[in-house]
mmCIF file of C-alpha atoms in Angstrom:
data_model
loop_
_atom_site.group_PDB
_atom_site.id
_atom_site.type_symbol
_atom_site.label_atom_id
_atom_site.label_comp_id
_atom_site.label_asym_id
_atom_site.label_seq_id
_atom_site.Cartn_x
_atom_site.Cartn_y
_atom_site.Cartn_z
ATOM 1 C CA MET N 1 0.150 0.105 -0.064
ATOM 2 C CA LEU N 2 1.300 2.878 -0.909
ATOM 3 C CA THR N 3 1.353 6.164 1.939
ATOM 4 C CA PHE N 4 1.666 9.524 1.687
ATOM 5 C CA GLU N 5 3.167 12.504 3.641
ATOM 6 C CA PHE N 6 1.572 15.981 3.137
ATOM 7 C CA CYS N 7 1.757 19.845 3.831
ATOM 8 C CA THR N 8 -0.277 23.039 2.830
ATOM 9 C CA ILE N 9 0.516 25.896 0.474
ATOM 10 C CA GLU N 10 -1.487 28.876 1.055
ATOM 11 C CA TRP N 11 -1.356 32.087 -1.086
ATOM 12 C CA LEU N 12 -3.019 35.177 -0.552
ATOM 13 C CA TRP N 13 -2.805 36.963 -3.652
ATOM 14 C CA THR N 14 -3.953 40.204 -2.717
ATOM 15 C CA GLU N 15 -1.579 40.514 0.333
ATOM 16 C CA HIS N 16 1.383 38.605 -1.577
ATOM 17 C CA SER N 17 1.700 36.419 1.676
ATOM 18 C CA ILE N 18 2.813 32.944 1.073
ATOM 19 C CA ARG N 19 2.983 29.819 3.954
ATOM 20 C CA ILE N 20 3.748 26.934 3.477
ATOM 21 C CA THR N 21 3.682 24.515 6.330
ATOM 22 C CA HIS N 22 5.204 20.645 6.906
ATOM 23 C CA PRO N 23 4.946 17.862 8.296
ATOM 24 C CA GLY N 24 5.500 18.349 11.866
ATOM 25 C CA GLY N 25 3.996 22.269 11.843
ATOM 26 C CA GLN N 26 7.239 23.650 11.058
ATOM 27 C CA GLU N 27 5.973 27.102 8.659
ATOM 28 C CA ASP N 28 7.944 28.940 5.847
ATOM 29 C CA PHE N 29 6.945 32.531 4.787
ATOM 30 C CA VAL N 30 7.277 34.283 1.144
ATOM 31 C CA THR N 31 6.013 37.847 -0.168
ATOM 32 C CA GLY N 32 5.666 37.926 -3.269
ATOM 33 C CA SER N 33 3.331 37.048 -6.185
ATOM 34 C CA PHE N 34 2.779 34.504 -9.822
ATOM 35 C CA PRO N 35 6.553 34.412 -10.075
ATOM 36 C CA GLU N 36 7.292 33.663 -6.909
ATOM 37 C CA VAL N 37 4.430 30.656 -6.159
ATOM 38 C CA THR N 38 5.780 29.110 -9.443
ATOM 39 C CA LYS N 39 8.830 29.400 -7.896
ATOM 40 C CA VAL N 40 7.467 27.161 -4.367
ATOM 41 C CA LEU N 41 5.782 24.914 -6.416
ATOM 42 C CA THR N 42 8.602 24.133 -8.791
ATOM 43 C CA ALA N 43 10.736 23.738 -5.735
ATOM 44 C CA MET N 44 8.014 21.067 -4.136
ATOM 45 C CA GLY N 45 7.804 19.380 -6.793
ATOM 46 C CA THR N 46 12.122 18.847 -7.281
ATOM 47 C CA ARG N 47 11.758 17.406 -3.574
ATOM 48 C CA GLY N 48 9.079 14.703 -4.843
ATOM 49 C CA TRP N 49 5.479 16.449 -3.963
ATOM 50 C CA ASP N 50 2.467 17.127 -6.118
ATOM 51 C CA VAL N 51 -0.293 19.092 -6.122
ATOM 52 C CA ALA N 52 -3.263 16.650 -4.422
ATOM 53 C CA ALA N 53 -6.258 19.606 -4.278
ATOM 54 C CA CYS N 54 -6.619 22.733 -4.412
ATOM 55 C CA ALA N 55 -9.342 25.156 -3.435
ATOM 56 C CA ALA N 56 -9.400 28.901 -3.773
ATOM 57 C CA TYR N 57 -12.081 30.992 -2.714
ATOM 58 C CA ASP N 58 -11.789 35.242 -3.627
ATOM 59 C CA ASN N 59 -8.226 36.667 -2.696
ATOM 60 C CA TRP N 60 -7.009 33.135 -1.162
ATOM 61 C CA LEU N 61 -5.728 29.494 -3.170
ATOM 62 C CA PHE N 62 -4.943 26.906 -0.527
ATOM 63 C CA TRP N 63 -2.852 23.104 -2.514
ATOM 64 C CA THR N 64 -2.480 20.005 -0.422
ATOM 65 C CA MET N 65 0.821 18.513 -1.324
ATOM 66 C CA ARG N 66 1.536 14.497 -0.702
ATOM 67 C CA ARG N 67 4.351 12.841 -1.594
ATOM 68 C CA PRO N 68 5.501 9.055 -1.068
ATOM 69 C CA LEU N 69 7.181 7.704 1.849
#
């Protein structure tokens, strides 16, 4: 059975605020817009993460990321 670990990325685009919450609760904060979101997602992808789900509302995007254990 394949098992995963999960993390989240939250982007409030009107505030240029990107929050990455890693397994274990460590959080990283990035200031930016589209280019920085692309960099974050690309960097996560090089470490084996992919997008499991995405939710959006108003000025907010929220990604659930996963990678196999």
